[in-house]
XYZ file of C-alpha atoms in Angstrom:
284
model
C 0.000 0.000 0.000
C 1.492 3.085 -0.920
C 2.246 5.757 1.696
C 0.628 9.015 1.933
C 2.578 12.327 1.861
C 1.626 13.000 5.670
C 2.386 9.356 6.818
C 5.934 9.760 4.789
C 6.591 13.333 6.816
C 5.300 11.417 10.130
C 7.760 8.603 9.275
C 10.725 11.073 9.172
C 9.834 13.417 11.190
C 12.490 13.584 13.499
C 15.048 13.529 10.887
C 13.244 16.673 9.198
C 13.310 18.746 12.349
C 16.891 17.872 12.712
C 17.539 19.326 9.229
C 15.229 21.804 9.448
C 17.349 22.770 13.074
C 20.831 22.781 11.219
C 19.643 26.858 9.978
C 18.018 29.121 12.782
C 16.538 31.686 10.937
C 14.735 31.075 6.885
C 13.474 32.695 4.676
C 10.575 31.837 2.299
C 13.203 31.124 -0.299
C 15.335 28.709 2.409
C 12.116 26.737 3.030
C 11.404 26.170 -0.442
C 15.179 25.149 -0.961
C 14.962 22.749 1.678
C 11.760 21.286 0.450
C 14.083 19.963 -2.401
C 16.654 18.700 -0.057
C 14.417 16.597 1.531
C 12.651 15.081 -1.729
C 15.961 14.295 -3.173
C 16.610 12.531 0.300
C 13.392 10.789 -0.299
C 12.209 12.120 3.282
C 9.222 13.516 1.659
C 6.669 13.021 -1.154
C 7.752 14.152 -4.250
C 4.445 16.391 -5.025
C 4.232 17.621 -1.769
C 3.680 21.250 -2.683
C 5.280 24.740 -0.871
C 1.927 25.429 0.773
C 1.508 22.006 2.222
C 5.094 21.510 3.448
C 4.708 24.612 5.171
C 1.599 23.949 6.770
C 3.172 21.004 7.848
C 6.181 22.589 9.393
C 3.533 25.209 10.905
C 1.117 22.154 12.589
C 3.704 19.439 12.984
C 6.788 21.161 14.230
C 5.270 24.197 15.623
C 7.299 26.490 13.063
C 6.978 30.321 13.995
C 6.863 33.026 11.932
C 8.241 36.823 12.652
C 7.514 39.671 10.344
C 7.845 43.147 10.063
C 6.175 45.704 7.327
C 6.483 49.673 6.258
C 6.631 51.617 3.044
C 9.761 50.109 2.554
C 10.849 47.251 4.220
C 8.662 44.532 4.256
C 10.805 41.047 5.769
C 9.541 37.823 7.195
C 11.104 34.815 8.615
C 10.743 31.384 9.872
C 12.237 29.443 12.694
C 11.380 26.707 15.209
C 14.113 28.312 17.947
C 11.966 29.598 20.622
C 14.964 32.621 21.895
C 14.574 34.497 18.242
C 15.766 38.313 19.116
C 15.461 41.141 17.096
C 19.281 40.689 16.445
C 19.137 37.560 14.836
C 16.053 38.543 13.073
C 17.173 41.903 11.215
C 21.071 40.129 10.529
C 18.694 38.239 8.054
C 17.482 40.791 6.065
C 20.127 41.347 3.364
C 23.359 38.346 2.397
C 25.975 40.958 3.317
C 24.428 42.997 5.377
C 26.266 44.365 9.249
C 24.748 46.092 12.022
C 26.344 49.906 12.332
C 26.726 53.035 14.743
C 25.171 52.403 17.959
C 23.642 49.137 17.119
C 27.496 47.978 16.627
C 28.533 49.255 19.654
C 26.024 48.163 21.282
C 26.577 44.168 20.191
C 29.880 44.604 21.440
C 28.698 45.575 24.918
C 30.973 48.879 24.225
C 27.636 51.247 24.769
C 24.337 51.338 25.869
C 22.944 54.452 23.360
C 19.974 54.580 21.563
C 19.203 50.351 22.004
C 15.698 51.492 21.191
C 17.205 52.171 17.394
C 18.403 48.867 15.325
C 21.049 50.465 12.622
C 21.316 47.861 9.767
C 23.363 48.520 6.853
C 23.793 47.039 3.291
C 26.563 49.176 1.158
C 25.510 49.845 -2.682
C 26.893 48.237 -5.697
C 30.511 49.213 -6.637
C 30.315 52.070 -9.109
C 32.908 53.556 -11.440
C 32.964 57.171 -11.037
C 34.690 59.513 -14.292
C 36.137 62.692 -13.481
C 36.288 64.619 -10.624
C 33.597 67.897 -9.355
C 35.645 70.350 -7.421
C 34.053 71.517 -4.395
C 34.204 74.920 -3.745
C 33.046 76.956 -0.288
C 30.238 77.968 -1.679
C 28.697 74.319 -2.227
C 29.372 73.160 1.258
C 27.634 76.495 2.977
C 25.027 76.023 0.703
C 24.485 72.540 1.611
C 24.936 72.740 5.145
C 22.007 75.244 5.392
C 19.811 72.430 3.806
C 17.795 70.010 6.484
C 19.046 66.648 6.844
C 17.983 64.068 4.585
C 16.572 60.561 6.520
C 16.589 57.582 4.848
C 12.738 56.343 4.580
C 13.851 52.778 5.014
C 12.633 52.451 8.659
C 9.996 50.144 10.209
C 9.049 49.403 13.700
C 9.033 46.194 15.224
C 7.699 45.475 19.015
C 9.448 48.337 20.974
C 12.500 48.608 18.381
C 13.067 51.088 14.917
C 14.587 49.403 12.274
C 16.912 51.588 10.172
C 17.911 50.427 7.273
C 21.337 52.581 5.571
C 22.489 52.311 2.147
C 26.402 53.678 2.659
C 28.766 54.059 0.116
C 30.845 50.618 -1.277
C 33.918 50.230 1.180
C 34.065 46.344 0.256
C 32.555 46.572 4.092
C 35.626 47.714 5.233
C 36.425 47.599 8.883
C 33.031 45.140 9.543
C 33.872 42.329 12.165
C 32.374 39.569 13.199
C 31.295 39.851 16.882
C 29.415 37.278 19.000
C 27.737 35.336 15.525
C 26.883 39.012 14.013
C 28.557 41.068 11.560
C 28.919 44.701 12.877
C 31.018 47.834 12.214
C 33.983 47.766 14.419
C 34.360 50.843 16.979
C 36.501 52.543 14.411
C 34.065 52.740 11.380
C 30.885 53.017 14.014
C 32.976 56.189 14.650
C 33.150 57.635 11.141
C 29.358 56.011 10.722
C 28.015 58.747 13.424
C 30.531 61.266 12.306
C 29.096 61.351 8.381
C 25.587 60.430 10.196
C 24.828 62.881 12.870
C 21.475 63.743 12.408
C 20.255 60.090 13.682
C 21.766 61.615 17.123
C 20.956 64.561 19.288
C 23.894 66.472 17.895
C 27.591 66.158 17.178
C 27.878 66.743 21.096
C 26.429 63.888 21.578
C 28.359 61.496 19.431
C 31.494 62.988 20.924
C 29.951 62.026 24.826
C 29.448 58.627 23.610
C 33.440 57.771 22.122
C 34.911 59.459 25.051
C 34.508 56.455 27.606
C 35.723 54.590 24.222
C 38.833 56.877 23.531
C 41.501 53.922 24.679
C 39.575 51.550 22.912
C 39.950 53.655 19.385
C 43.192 53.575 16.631
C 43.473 57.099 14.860
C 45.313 55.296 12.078
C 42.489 52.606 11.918
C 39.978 55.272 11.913
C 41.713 57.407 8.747
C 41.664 54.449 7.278
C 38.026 54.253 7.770
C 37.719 57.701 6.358
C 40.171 56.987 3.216
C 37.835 53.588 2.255
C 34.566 56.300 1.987
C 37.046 58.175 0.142
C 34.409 61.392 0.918
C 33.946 64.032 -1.482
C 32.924 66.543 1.269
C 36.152 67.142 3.233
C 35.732 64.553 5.850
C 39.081 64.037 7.205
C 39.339 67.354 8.831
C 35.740 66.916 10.379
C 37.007 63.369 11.916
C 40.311 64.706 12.948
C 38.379 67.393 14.784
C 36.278 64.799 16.579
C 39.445 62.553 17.468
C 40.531 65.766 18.923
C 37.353 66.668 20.799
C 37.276 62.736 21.970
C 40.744 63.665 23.644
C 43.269 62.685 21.270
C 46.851 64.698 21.312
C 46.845 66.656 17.885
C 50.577 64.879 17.099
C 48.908 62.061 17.040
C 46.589 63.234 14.317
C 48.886 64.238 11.708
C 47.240 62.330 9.384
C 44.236 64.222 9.736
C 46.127 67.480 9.444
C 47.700 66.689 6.318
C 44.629 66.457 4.234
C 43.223 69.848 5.304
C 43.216 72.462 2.499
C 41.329 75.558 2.135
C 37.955 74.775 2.401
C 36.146 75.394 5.992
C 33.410 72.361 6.813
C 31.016 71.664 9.436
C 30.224 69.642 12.394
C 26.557 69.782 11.418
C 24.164 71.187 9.718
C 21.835 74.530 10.452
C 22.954 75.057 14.275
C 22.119 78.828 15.091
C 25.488 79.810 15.940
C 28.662 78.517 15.272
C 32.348 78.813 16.618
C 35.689 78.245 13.899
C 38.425 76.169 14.887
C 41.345 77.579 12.830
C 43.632 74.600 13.364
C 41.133 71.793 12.281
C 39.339 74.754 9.703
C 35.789 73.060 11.144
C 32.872 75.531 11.730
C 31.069 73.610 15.398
C-alpha cells in the first residue's frame, strides 16, 4: 500500500526537524530550498507542494513566523528556535548585510545608546565614477544650510526602529564579526556617526558617547576608515576634529592634518550659531 505524503513526513519526522534545526533563521526562499533537499533525500513526497510543506512545518513542528512591514521594508522569517531576538532577526534581512553606529557598539557591549534604534546597513553596488567635481566653499555652505535628509527605510518592530542605511561601497571595510553578528567595528561606528549625525541629538552627543571609548579607538584605523569612503565633502578634517574633541593629542593626528586644504566644513548642519576652529578649519 502506498504511503501518503503526511504518513511519509510522520515517518521522518524527526530527521526533518533535525535538518530543518541545522539553519536558525529562513526565509521563504530557504524553506522552499529545503523542500528539495528533503525530496531528493526521499524524506518527503515528491508532489508535496510549498503550501503544504509549510503547513506542515507550521502544525507538525510548531514552526513560527516573525515579520515586520512599512513603506519600505517589508521582511519575514521562519524558525522553530523559541529565543529568536530582534538581532538575529534583522542580521537576516540582506546576504551581506552588518549592524552599524550604535547598534554595533552596542553588540559589542561597548555602549548602551539609543538600544531602542536597530542600525542595519547594506553598502551599494561598486560604481565607477569619471572625473572629478571640485568643491568649492560655496557648495558646502550652501548645503549645510539644507535640512538633513533621513533615509525612509525604517519600520518598527515590538518596541525597536529598524533603520535600514544604504552607505557608500567600502568592500565593508572595517566590519567584524562579533558574538555570531557582523557589525562595524568601533573605528568605522565612529566615522558612521561622524558622516551620520542627524540620527543623534547632535555632534555633542556622538562625541559624549566615544569618550569612555577613547583607549579603545586607533586614529590610524579610523583614517583608514575615512580613506575607504574616500568622501567628497572634506571629511578628514571633520574626523580629525572629533578625534581631537574625543581627547586625542593633535601629534597624534597628523594624518588628519595633512589632508586639510582651504575649504572650511562643518560639524553639522543649520545650528544657530557657530564657533571656527582655525587649526582643524571646522565651523562647530
Amino acid at each position: 500500500m502506498a504511503k501518503t505524503k503526511r504518513d511519509l513526513f510522520s515517518k521522518n519526522i524527526e530527521t526533518i526537524k533535525d535538518l530543518l534545526q541545522e539553519k536558525k533563521i529562513y526565509s521563504l526562499k530557504d524553506l522552499n530550498l529545503l523542500l528539495d533537499r528533503l525530496k531528493m533525500k526521499k524524506l518527503i513526497a515528491q508532489d508535496v507542494s510549498s503550501r503544504r510543506f509549510f503547513d506542515l512545518l507550521q502544525n507538525r513542528l510548531g514552526l513560527k513566523t516573525y515579520s515586520v512591514s512599512s513603506e519600505k521594508i517589508n521582511k519575514v522569517r521562519y524558525t522553530l528556535y523559541p529565543d529568536i531576538n530582534i538581532y538575529d532577526f534583522v542580521s537576516t534581512f540582506e546576504k551581506k548585510g552588518f549592524f552599524s553606529m550604535t547598534t554595533a557598539l552596542n553588540i559589542q557591549q561597548l555602549s548602551n545608546q539609543k538600544d531602542n534604534f536597530v542600525f542595519f546597513s547594506k553598502e551599494l553596488s561598486l560604481k565607477n565614477y569619471f572625473g572629478n567635481t571640485l568643491l568649492i566653499q560655496k557648495d558646502i555652505d550652501h548645503a549645510y544650510q539644507k535640512e538633513y535628509r533621513f533615509t525612509r527605510s525604517i519600520a518598527s518592530y515590538e518596541d525597536k526602529h529598524i533603520i535600514y542605511l544604504t552607505p557608500k561601497n567600502t568592500n565593508r571595510f572595517e566590519v567584524i564579526e562579533y558574538d555570531g553578528y557582523d557589525v562595524s567595528s568601533i573605528h568605522r561606528a565612529f566615522v558612521e556617526m561622524i558622516m551620520n549625525v542627524q540620527y543623534f541629538k547632535n555632534f555633542d552627543t556622538v562625541i559624549k558617547i566615544f569618550k569612555p571609548l577613547k583607549d579603545k579607538l586607533d586614529p590610524k584605523r579610523v583614517f583608514d576608515v575615512v580613506r575607504a569612503f574616500d568622501p567628497i565633502y572634506p571629511y578628514y578634517q571633520l574626523v580629525g576634529f572629533s578625534l581631537d574633541r574625543v581627547g586625542f593629542d593633535k601629534k597624534n593626528l597628523v594624518l588628519f592634518k595633512k589632508h586639510i586644504g582651504d575649504l572650511r566644513f562643518y560639524t553639522e548642519k543649520n545650528k544657530h550659531e557657530y564657533s571656527f576652529d582655525n587649526y582643524w578649519n571646522i565651523y562647530y
